[in-house]
Short mmCIF file of C-alpha atoms in Angstrom, two decimals:
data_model
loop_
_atom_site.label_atom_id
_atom_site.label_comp_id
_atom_site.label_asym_id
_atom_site.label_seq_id
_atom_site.Cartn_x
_atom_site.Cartn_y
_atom_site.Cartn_z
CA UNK T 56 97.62 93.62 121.98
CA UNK T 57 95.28 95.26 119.42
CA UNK T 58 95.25 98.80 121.20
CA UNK T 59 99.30 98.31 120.19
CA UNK T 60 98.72 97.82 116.87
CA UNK T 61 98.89 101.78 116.93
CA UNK T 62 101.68 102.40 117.98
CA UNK T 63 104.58 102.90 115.37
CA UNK T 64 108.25 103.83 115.20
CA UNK T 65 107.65 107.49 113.62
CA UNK T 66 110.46 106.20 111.00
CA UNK T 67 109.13 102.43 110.33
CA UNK T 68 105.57 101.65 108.24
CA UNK T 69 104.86 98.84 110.37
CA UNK T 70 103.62 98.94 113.77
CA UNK T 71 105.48 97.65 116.83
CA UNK T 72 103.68 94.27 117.38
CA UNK T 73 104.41 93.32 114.07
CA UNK T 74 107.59 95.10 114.43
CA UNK T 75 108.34 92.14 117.22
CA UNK T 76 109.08 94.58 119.87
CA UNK T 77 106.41 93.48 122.49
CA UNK T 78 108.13 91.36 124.15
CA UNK T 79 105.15 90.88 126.94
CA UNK T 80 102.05 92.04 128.33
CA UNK T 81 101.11 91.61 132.06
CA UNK T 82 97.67 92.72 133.32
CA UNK T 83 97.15 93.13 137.08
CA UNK T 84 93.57 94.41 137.80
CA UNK T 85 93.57 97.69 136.30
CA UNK T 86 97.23 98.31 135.62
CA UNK T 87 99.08 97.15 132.40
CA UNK T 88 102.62 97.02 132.12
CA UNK T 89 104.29 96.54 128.83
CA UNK T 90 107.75 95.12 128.30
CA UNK T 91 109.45 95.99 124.92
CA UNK T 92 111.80 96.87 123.29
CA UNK T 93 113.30 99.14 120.53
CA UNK T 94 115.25 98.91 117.45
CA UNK T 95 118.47 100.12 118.63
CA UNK T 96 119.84 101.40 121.76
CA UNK T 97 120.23 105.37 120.63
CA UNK T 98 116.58 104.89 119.35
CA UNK T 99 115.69 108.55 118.37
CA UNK T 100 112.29 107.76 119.01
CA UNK T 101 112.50 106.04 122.47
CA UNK T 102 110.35 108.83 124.69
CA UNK T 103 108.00 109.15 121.83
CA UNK T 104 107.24 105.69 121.80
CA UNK T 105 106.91 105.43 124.98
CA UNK T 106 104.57 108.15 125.26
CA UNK T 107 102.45 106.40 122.49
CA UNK T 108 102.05 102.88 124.18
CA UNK T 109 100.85 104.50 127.13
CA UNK T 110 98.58 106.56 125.47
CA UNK T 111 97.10 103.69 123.44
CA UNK T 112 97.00 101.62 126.52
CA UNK T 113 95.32 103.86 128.58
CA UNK T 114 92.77 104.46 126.13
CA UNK T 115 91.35 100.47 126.92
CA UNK T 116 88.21 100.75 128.95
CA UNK T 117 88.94 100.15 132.54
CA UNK T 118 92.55 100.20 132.44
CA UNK T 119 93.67 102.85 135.05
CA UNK T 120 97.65 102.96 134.41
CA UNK T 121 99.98 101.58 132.05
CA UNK T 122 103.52 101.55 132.18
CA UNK T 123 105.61 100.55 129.87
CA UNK T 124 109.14 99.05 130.57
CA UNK T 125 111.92 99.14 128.10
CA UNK T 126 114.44 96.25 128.06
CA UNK T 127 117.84 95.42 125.91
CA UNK T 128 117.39 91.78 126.56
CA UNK T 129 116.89 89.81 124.09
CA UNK T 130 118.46 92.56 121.96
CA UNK T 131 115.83 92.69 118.90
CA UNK T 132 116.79 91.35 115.36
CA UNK T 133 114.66 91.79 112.76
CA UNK T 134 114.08 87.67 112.47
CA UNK T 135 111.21 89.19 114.98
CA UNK T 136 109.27 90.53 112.36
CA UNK T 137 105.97 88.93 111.54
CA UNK T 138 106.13 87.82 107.99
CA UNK T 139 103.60 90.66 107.01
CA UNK T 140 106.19 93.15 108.44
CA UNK T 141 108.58 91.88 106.29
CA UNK T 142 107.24 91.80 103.37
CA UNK T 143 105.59 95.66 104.00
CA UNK T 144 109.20 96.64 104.84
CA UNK T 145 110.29 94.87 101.66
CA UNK T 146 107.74 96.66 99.80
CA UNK T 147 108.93 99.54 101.22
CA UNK T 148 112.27 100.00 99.61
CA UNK T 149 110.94 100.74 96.20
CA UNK T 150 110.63 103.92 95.26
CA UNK T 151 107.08 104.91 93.83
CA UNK T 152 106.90 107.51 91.08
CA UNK T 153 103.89 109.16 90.47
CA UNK T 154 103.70 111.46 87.45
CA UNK T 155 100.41 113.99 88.14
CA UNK T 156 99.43 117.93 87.59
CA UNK T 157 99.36 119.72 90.82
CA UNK T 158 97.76 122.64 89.20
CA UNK T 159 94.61 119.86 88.77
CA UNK T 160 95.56 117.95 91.18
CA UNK T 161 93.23 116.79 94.17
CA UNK T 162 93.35 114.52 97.24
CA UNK T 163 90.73 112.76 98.19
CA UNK T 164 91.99 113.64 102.09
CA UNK T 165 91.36 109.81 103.22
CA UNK T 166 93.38 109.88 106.46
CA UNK T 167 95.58 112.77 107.96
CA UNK T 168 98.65 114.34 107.97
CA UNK T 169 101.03 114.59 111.28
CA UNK T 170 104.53 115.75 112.25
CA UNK T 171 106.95 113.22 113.54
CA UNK T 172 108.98 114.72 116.84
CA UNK T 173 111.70 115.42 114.60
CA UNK T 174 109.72 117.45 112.27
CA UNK T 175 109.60 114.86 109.35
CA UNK T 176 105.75 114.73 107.59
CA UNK T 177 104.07 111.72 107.85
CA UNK T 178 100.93 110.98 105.76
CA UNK T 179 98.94 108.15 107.40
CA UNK T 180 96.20 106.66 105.40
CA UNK T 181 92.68 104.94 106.85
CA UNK T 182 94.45 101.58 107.81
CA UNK T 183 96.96 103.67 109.51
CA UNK T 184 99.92 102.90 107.08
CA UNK T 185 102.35 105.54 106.90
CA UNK T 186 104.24 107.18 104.35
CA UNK T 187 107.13 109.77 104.98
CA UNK T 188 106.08 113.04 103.07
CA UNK T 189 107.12 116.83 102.26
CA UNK T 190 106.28 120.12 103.18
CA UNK T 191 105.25 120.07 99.33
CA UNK T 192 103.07 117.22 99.82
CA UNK T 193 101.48 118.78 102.58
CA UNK T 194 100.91 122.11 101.15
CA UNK T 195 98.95 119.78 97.79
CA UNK T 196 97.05 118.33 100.75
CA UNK T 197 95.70 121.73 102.09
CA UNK T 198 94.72 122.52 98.61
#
């Protein structure tokens, strides 16, 4: 369950265990299969996340395949939120200003910058929390 920790809806700061969408993991031998499920149905992000379980998965020593197995039933509701997702998502929701000089600005580049599959930035620190960003922020970053 740890190597899921990882995993995280591209548009969500909270990964998908504490996300409650595991809904089960069965371990035959070498194979895992994961059953989940996603936020919504149209889920922008369902191949992506996918894709990312799997990865994750297979990166466990010894495990040969994972598959992962998307399911509608029980629809999730976000009463399936660990209490620490809720209160992260909570967090969330308030806007953070930060008045600085980007002429003397400079990061201290702990963590990474990626692209979500839609294009969005996403700024993901060392304990892998992440923060939506700009092509601005990015461009500070390079700096």
């Amino acid at each position: 369950m740890n190597a899921l920790r990882n995993c995280y809806d591209p548009e969500i700061p909270v990964n998908i265990v504490d996300l409650g969408l595991v809904y089960g993991v069965a371990i035959d031998d070498d194979n895992v299969k994961v059953r989940m499920t996603l936020t919504t149905v149209g889920c922008p992000a369902h191949a992506y996340l996918m894709h990312q379980v799997q990865t994750e998965i297979e990166k466990i020593h010894g495990v040969k395949k994972a598959e992962v197995e998307i399911v509608w039933e029980p629809p999730w509701t976000p009463d399936k939120m660990s209490p620490e997702a809720k209160k992260r998502l909570e967090a969330a929701q308030e806007p953070v200003t930060i008045e600085f000089n980007p002429a003397t600005f400079k990061p201290r580049k702990k963590g990474h910058i990626a692209k979500n599959p839609d294009g969005r930035i996403v700024l993901i620190n060392e304990t892998n929390s992440r923060y939506l960003g700009s092509d601005d922020i990015a461009k500070l970053w390079e700096k």
